[in-house]
Amino acid sequence: MKIKLLVVGPLLTNCYLVFSKGQLLIIDPGGEERKILKEIAKTKAKPKYIINTHGHWDHTLGNKIIKKITDAKILIHEAEKNFIGFKADKFLKDGNKIKIGDSVLKIIHTPGHTKGSICLLGEKDKSSSFANARQGKNFLFTGDTLFKDGPGRTDLPGGSEKDLETSLEKLKKILKSGMMIFPGHGEIFKIK
């Protein structure tokens, strides 16, 4: 599995291209579709899914154009259903597994930033390569739930400080020393 970071859109959203065995997953295409499509073409992998870690526009802005050009399926947590302005192909639930090539990412529902915020948990395999990051053990895409400097905001519509606290407690059981964290904005970091 390989992971490529692209910083896109007016709010500098971290968009990730995750590819394995000729298949590709796009996480949070927050704008600059041409830039994303150009990088997708370089991988020579077939886009299978677009996953939004939550429904805010800065993480979903590129969905429509990228789906139209690549035919990738849009996936988002079911709790975002009433908050999004686009058609999802599948609604996710806690514990779902997403297969890309020979790699699997597990959906972890982490409400707080929004009702349907998710993280995606993966395991590093021998062929894993993280562009723009040092290698770690397991890894986690956190969207706007967790950043290097702390947790995400809860003051936007659908946000809940209480839910975020519960989600962070849930993540504490998953986070291990050496784990790479790929947030929705800012620096990629390693758990110490």
PDB file of C-alpha atoms in Angstrom:
ATOM      1  CA  MET A   1       0.000   0.000   0.000  1.00  0.00           C
ATOM      2  CA  LYS A   2       1.154   3.511  -0.797  1.00  0.00           C
ATOM      3  CA  ILE A   3      -0.200   6.780   0.600  1.00  0.00           C
ATOM      4  CA  LYS A   4       0.239  10.120  -1.135  1.00  0.00           C
ATOM      5  CA  LEU A   5      -0.642  13.413   0.575  1.00  0.00           C
ATOM      6  CA  LEU A   6      -2.052  16.324  -1.445  1.00  0.00           C
ATOM      7  CA  VAL A   7      -2.906  19.623   0.272  1.00  0.00           C
ATOM      8  CA  VAL A   8      -5.916  21.085  -1.553  1.00  0.00           C
ATOM      9  CA  GLY A   9      -8.558  23.804  -1.449  1.00  0.00           C
ATOM     10  CA  PRO A  10      -8.882  27.149   0.280  1.00  0.00           C
ATOM     11  CA  LEU A  11      -8.717  25.617   3.796  1.00  0.00           C
ATOM     12  CA  LEU A  12      -5.640  23.514   2.970  1.00  0.00           C
ATOM     13  CA  THR A  13      -7.354  20.150   3.386  1.00  0.00           C
ATOM     14  CA  ASN A  14      -5.227  17.018   3.452  1.00  0.00           C
ATOM     15  CA  CYS A  15      -6.449  14.790   0.633  1.00  0.00           C
ATOM     16  CA  TYR A  16      -4.941  11.301   0.594  1.00  0.00           C
ATOM     17  CA  LEU A  17      -4.515   8.904  -2.296  1.00  0.00           C
ATOM     18  CA  VAL A  18      -4.275   5.354  -0.978  1.00  0.00           C
ATOM     19  CA  PHE A  19      -3.339   2.758  -3.566  1.00  0.00           C
ATOM     20  CA  SER A  20      -2.612  -0.963  -3.591  1.00  0.00           C
ATOM     21  CA  LYS A  21      -2.444  -3.595  -6.336  1.00  0.00           C
ATOM     22  CA  GLY A  22      -3.835  -1.318  -9.042  1.00  0.00           C
ATOM     23  CA  GLN A  23      -6.754   0.071  -7.012  1.00  0.00           C
ATOM     24  CA  LEU A  24      -7.032   3.542  -5.482  1.00  0.00           C
ATOM     25  CA  LEU A  25      -8.990   5.247  -2.714  1.00  0.00           C
ATOM     26  CA  ILE A  26      -9.335   9.036  -2.467  1.00  0.00           C
ATOM     27  CA  ILE A  27      -9.871  10.396   1.054  1.00  0.00           C
ATOM     28  CA  ASP A  28     -11.324  13.919   1.425  1.00  0.00           C
ATOM     29  CA  PRO A  29     -10.971  15.517  -2.029  1.00  0.00           C
ATOM     30  CA  GLY A  30     -11.464  19.084  -0.812  1.00  0.00           C
ATOM     31  CA  GLY A  31     -11.054  20.937  -4.112  1.00  0.00           C
ATOM     32  CA  GLU A  32      -8.371  21.403  -6.781  1.00  0.00           C
ATOM     33  CA  GLU A  33      -9.775  18.485  -8.743  1.00  0.00           C
ATOM     34  CA  ARG A  34      -7.276  18.894 -11.610  1.00  0.00           C
ATOM     35  CA  LYS A  35      -4.384  18.541  -9.187  1.00  0.00           C
ATOM     36  CA  ILE A  36      -5.946  15.417  -7.643  1.00  0.00           C
ATOM     37  CA  LEU A  37      -6.756  13.873 -11.044  1.00  0.00           C
ATOM     38  CA  LYS A  38      -3.212  14.534 -12.273  1.00  0.00           C
ATOM     39  CA  GLU A  39      -1.782  12.706  -9.238  1.00  0.00           C
ATOM     40  CA  ILE A  40      -4.283   9.858  -9.671  1.00  0.00           C
ATOM     41  CA  ALA A  41      -3.088   9.413 -13.275  1.00  0.00           C
ATOM     42  CA  LYS A  42       0.533   9.195 -12.082  1.00  0.00           C
ATOM     43  CA  THR A  43      -0.322   6.215  -9.861  1.00  0.00           C
ATOM     44  CA  LYS A  44      -1.738   4.232 -12.824  1.00  0.00           C
ATOM     45  CA  ALA A  45      -4.237   2.770 -10.328  1.00  0.00           C
ATOM     46  CA  LYS A  46      -8.011   2.591 -10.886  1.00  0.00           C
ATOM     47  CA  PRO A  47     -10.024   4.780  -8.486  1.00  0.00           C
ATOM     48  CA  LYS A  48     -12.490   2.590  -6.585  1.00  0.00           C
ATOM     49  CA  TYR A  49     -13.792   4.823  -3.787  1.00  0.00           C
ATOM     50  CA  ILE A  50     -13.973   8.415  -2.613  1.00  0.00           C
ATOM     51  CA  ILE A  51     -14.326   8.420   1.179  1.00  0.00           C
ATOM     52  CA  ASN A  52     -15.282  11.554   3.074  1.00  0.00           C
ATOM     53  CA  THR A  53     -14.271  11.544   6.742  1.00  0.00           C
ATOM     54  CA  HIS A  54     -17.223  13.905   7.281  1.00  0.00           C
ATOM     55  CA  GLY A  55     -19.553  16.075   5.219  1.00  0.00           C
ATOM     56  CA  HIS A  56     -18.031  19.568   5.508  1.00  0.00           C
ATOM     57  CA  TRP A  57     -17.487  21.249   2.144  1.00  0.00           C
ATOM     58  CA  ASP A  58     -13.720  21.516   2.579  1.00  0.00           C
ATOM     59  CA  HIS A  59     -13.542  17.687   2.561  1.00  0.00           C
ATOM     60  CA  THR A  60     -16.138  17.040  -0.160  1.00  0.00           C
ATOM     61  CA  LEU A  61     -15.697  19.856  -2.697  1.00  0.00           C
ATOM     62  CA  GLY A  62     -14.067  17.612  -5.334  1.00  0.00           C
ATOM     63  CA  ASN A  63     -16.485  14.678  -5.010  1.00  0.00           C
ATOM     64  CA  LYS A  64     -18.737  15.467  -7.982  1.00  0.00           C
ATOM     65  CA  ILE A  65     -16.048  16.093 -10.614  1.00  0.00           C
ATOM     66  CA  ILE A  66     -13.759  13.276  -9.471  1.00  0.00           C
ATOM     67  CA  LYS A  67     -16.677  10.821  -9.417  1.00  0.00           C
ATOM     68  CA  LYS A  68     -17.809  11.958 -12.890  1.00  0.00           C
ATOM     69  CA  ILE A  69     -14.335  11.464 -14.380  1.00  0.00           C
ATOM     70  CA  THR A  70     -13.247   8.315 -12.513  1.00  0.00           C
ATOM     71  CA  ASP A  71     -16.581   6.610 -11.695  1.00  0.00           C
ATOM     72  CA  ALA A  72     -15.330   6.038  -8.122  1.00  0.00           C
ATOM     73  CA  LYS A  73     -18.092   5.381  -5.570  1.00  0.00           C
ATOM     74  CA  ILE A  74     -18.672   8.036  -2.871  1.00  0.00           C
ATOM     75  CA  LEU A  75     -18.767   6.670   0.691  1.00  0.00           C
ATOM     76  CA  ILE A  76     -19.609   8.615   3.852  1.00  0.00           C
ATOM     77  CA  HIS A  77     -20.963   7.694   7.296  1.00  0.00           C
ATOM     78  CA  GLU A  78     -24.731   7.238   7.522  1.00  0.00           C
ATOM     79  CA  ALA A  79     -25.038   9.927  10.233  1.00  0.00           C
ATOM     80  CA  GLU A  80     -24.067  12.559   7.612  1.00  0.00           C
ATOM     81  CA  LYS A  81     -27.028  11.614   5.367  1.00  0.00           C
ATOM     82  CA  ASN A  82     -29.154  14.666   6.261  1.00  0.00           C
ATOM     83  CA  PHE A  83     -26.241  17.139   6.206  1.00  0.00           C
ATOM     84  CA  ILE A  84     -24.708  16.572   2.776  1.00  0.00           C
ATOM     85  CA  GLY A  85     -25.581  18.215  -0.520  1.00  0.00           C
ATOM     86  CA  PHE A  86     -24.469  15.365  -2.776  1.00  0.00           C
ATOM     87  CA  LYS A  87     -25.510  11.790  -3.505  1.00  0.00           C
ATOM     88  CA  ALA A  88     -23.508   9.114  -1.724  1.00  0.00           C
ATOM     89  CA  ASP A  89     -23.261   5.659  -3.275  1.00  0.00           C
ATOM     90  CA  LYS A  90     -22.954   3.937   0.105  1.00  0.00           C
ATOM     91  CA  PHE A  91     -23.400   4.962   3.718  1.00  0.00           C
ATOM     92  CA  LEU A  92     -20.818   3.596   6.129  1.00  0.00           C
ATOM     93  CA  LYS A  93     -21.226   2.216   9.644  1.00  0.00           C
ATOM     94  CA  ASP A  94     -18.793   1.672  12.493  1.00  0.00           C
ATOM     95  CA  GLY A  95     -16.761  -1.475  11.880  1.00  0.00           C
ATOM     96  CA  ASN A  96     -17.227  -1.606   8.075  1.00  0.00           C
ATOM     97  CA  LYS A  97     -14.096  -2.644   6.209  1.00  0.00           C
ATOM     98  CA  ILE A  98     -12.982  -1.089   2.935  1.00  0.00           C
ATOM     99  CA  LYS A  99     -10.747  -3.200   0.689  1.00  0.00           C
ATOM    100  CA  ILE A 100      -8.298  -1.541  -1.703  1.00  0.00           C
ATOM    101  CA  GLY A 101      -6.154  -4.022  -3.611  1.00  0.00           C
ATOM    102  CA  ASP A 102      -4.816  -6.349  -0.934  1.00  0.00           C
ATOM    103  CA  SER A 103      -5.185  -3.783   1.871  1.00  0.00           C
ATOM    104  CA  VAL A 104      -8.073  -3.178   4.270  1.00  0.00           C
ATOM    105  CA  LEU A 105      -9.131  -0.053   6.165  1.00  0.00           C
ATOM    106  CA  LYS A 106     -11.567  -0.314   9.081  1.00  0.00           C
ATOM    107  CA  ILE A 107     -14.178   2.420   9.663  1.00  0.00           C
ATOM    108  CA  ILE A 108     -14.242   3.857  13.187  1.00  0.00           C
ATOM    109  CA  HIS A 109     -17.199   6.148  13.880  1.00  0.00           C
ATOM    110  CA  THR A 110     -15.864   9.144  15.835  1.00  0.00           C
ATOM    111  CA  PRO A 111     -18.674  11.699  16.210  1.00  0.00           C
ATOM    112  CA  GLY A 112     -17.909  15.093  17.710  1.00  0.00           C
ATOM    113  CA  HIS A 113     -16.632  17.319  14.914  1.00  0.00           C
ATOM    114  CA  THR A 114     -19.803  16.233  13.080  1.00  0.00           C
ATOM    115  CA  LYS A 115     -22.355  13.501  13.815  1.00  0.00           C
ATOM    116  CA  GLY A 116     -20.889  11.250  11.142  1.00  0.00           C
ATOM    117  CA  SER A 117     -17.162  11.878  11.515  1.00  0.00           C
ATOM    118  CA  ILE A 118     -15.050   8.797  10.916  1.00  0.00           C
ATOM    119  CA  CYS A 119     -11.475   7.623  11.190  1.00  0.00           C
ATOM    120  CA  LEU A 120      -9.981   4.887   9.007  1.00  0.00           C
ATOM    121  CA  LEU A 121      -7.641   2.371  10.631  1.00  0.00           C
ATOM    122  CA  GLY A 122      -5.092   0.503   8.535  1.00  0.00           C
ATOM    123  CA  GLU A 123      -2.188  -1.811   9.154  1.00  0.00           C
ATOM    124  CA  LYS A 124       1.220  -1.282   7.631  1.00  0.00           C
ATOM    125  CA  ASP A 125       2.336  -4.176   5.465  1.00  0.00           C
ATOM    126  CA  LYS A 126       5.792  -4.931   4.078  1.00  0.00           C
ATOM    127  CA  SER A 127       5.061  -3.003   0.884  1.00  0.00           C
ATOM    128  CA  SER A 128       3.696   0.116   2.608  1.00  0.00           C
ATOM    129  CA  SER A 129       5.177   3.452   1.632  1.00  0.00           C
ATOM    130  CA  PHE A 130       4.133   6.784   3.075  1.00  0.00           C
ATOM    131  CA  ALA A 131       4.933   9.732   0.827  1.00  0.00           C
ATOM    132  CA  ASN A 132       5.706  12.793   2.963  1.00  0.00           C
ATOM    133  CA  ALA A 133       5.796  10.782   6.192  1.00  0.00           C
ATOM    134  CA  ARG A 134       8.097   8.493   8.116  1.00  0.00           C
ATOM    135  CA  GLN A 135       7.138   4.849   8.333  1.00  0.00           C
ATOM    136  CA  GLY A 136       5.257   3.708  11.401  1.00  0.00           C
ATOM    137  CA  LYS A 137       3.388   0.620  12.513  1.00  0.00           C
ATOM    138  CA  ASN A 138      -0.388   0.828  12.078  1.00  0.00           C
ATOM    139  CA  PHE A 139      -1.860   4.077  10.817  1.00  0.00           C
ATOM    140  CA  LEU A 140      -5.013   6.126  11.198  1.00  0.00           C
ATOM    141  CA  PHE A 141      -6.704   8.704   8.962  1.00  0.00           C
ATOM    142  CA  THR A 142      -8.454  11.020  11.441  1.00  0.00           C
ATOM    143  CA  GLY A 143     -10.214  13.652   9.326  1.00  0.00           C
ATOM    144  CA  ASP A 144     -11.003  16.580  11.627  1.00  0.00           C
ATOM    145  CA  THR A 145     -11.312  14.436  14.774  1.00  0.00           C
ATOM    146  CA  LEU A 146      -7.649  14.604  15.795  1.00  0.00           C
ATOM    147  CA  PHE A 147      -4.723  16.824  14.815  1.00  0.00           C
ATOM    148  CA  LYS A 148      -1.102  17.048  15.954  1.00  0.00           C
ATOM    149  CA  ASP A 149      -2.046  19.926  18.270  1.00  0.00           C
ATOM    150  CA  GLY A 150      -5.198  18.309  19.692  1.00  0.00           C
ATOM    151  CA  PRO A 151      -8.819  17.480  18.918  1.00  0.00           C
ATOM    152  CA  GLY A 152     -10.995  19.033  16.224  1.00  0.00           C
ATOM    153  CA  ARG A 153     -13.598  21.769  16.585  1.00  0.00           C
ATOM    154  CA  THR A 154     -17.073  21.143  17.934  1.00  0.00           C
ATOM    155  CA  ASP A 155     -18.607  24.601  17.444  1.00  0.00           C
ATOM    156  CA  LEU A 156     -19.923  24.009  13.900  1.00  0.00           C
ATOM    157  CA  PRO A 157     -23.398  22.582  13.098  1.00  0.00           C
ATOM    158  CA  GLY A 158     -23.576  18.913  14.122  1.00  0.00           C
ATOM    159  CA  GLY A 159     -20.619  19.256  16.474  1.00  0.00           C
ATOM    160  CA  SER A 160     -20.680  18.006  20.065  1.00  0.00           C
ATOM    161  CA  GLU A 161     -17.952  18.382  22.674  1.00  0.00           C
ATOM    162  CA  LYS A 162     -19.408  15.485  24.676  1.00  0.00           C
ATOM    163  CA  ASP A 163     -19.425  13.200  21.608  1.00  0.00           C
ATOM    164  CA  LEU A 164     -15.860  14.208  20.734  1.00  0.00           C
ATOM    165  CA  GLU A 165     -14.667  13.386  24.263  1.00  0.00           C
ATOM    166  CA  THR A 166     -16.262   9.929  23.938  1.00  0.00           C
ATOM    167  CA  SER A 167     -14.651   9.449  20.510  1.00  0.00           C
ATOM    168  CA  LEU A 168     -11.220  10.434  21.840  1.00  0.00           C
ATOM    169  CA  GLU A 169     -11.604   7.868  24.642  1.00  0.00           C
ATOM    170  CA  LYS A 170     -12.436   5.273  21.981  1.00  0.00           C
ATOM    171  CA  LEU A 171      -9.325   6.258  19.987  1.00  0.00           C
ATOM    172  CA  LYS A 172      -7.112   6.018  23.089  1.00  0.00           C
ATOM    173  CA  LYS A 173      -7.753   2.251  23.020  1.00  0.00           C
ATOM    174  CA  ILE A 174      -6.578   2.078  19.398  1.00  0.00           C
ATOM    175  CA  LEU A 175      -3.640   4.509  19.365  1.00  0.00           C
ATOM    176  CA  LYS A 176      -0.261   2.859  19.944  1.00  0.00           C
ATOM    177  CA  SER A 177       3.272   4.188  20.147  1.00  0.00           C
ATOM    178  CA  GLY A 178       4.741   4.585  16.665  1.00  0.00           C
ATOM    179  CA  MET A 179       1.346   4.773  14.938  1.00  0.00           C
ATOM    180  CA  MET A 180       1.209   7.256  12.048  1.00  0.00           C
ATOM    181  CA  ILE A 181      -1.687   9.748  12.141  1.00  0.00           C
ATOM    182  CA  PHE A 182      -2.917  11.282   8.887  1.00  0.00           C
ATOM    183  CA  PRO A 183      -5.171  14.238   9.882  1.00  0.00           C
ATOM    184  CA  GLY A 184      -7.594  16.259   7.746  1.00  0.00           C
ATOM    185  CA  HIS A 185      -5.422  19.389   7.996  1.00  0.00           C
ATOM    186  CA  GLY A 186      -1.863  20.110   9.086  1.00  0.00           C
ATOM    187  CA  GLU A 187       1.088  17.846   9.756  1.00  0.00           C
ATOM    188  CA  ILE A 188       1.164  14.083   9.586  1.00  0.00           C
ATOM    189  CA  PHE A 189       2.548  12.850  12.903  1.00  0.00           C
ATOM    190  CA  LYS A 190       3.560   9.790  14.863  1.00  0.00           C
ATOM    191  CA  ILE A 191       2.145   8.797  18.273  1.00  0.00           C
ATOM    192  CA  LYS A 192       4.880   8.887  20.909  1.00  0.00           C
TER     193      LYS A 192
END
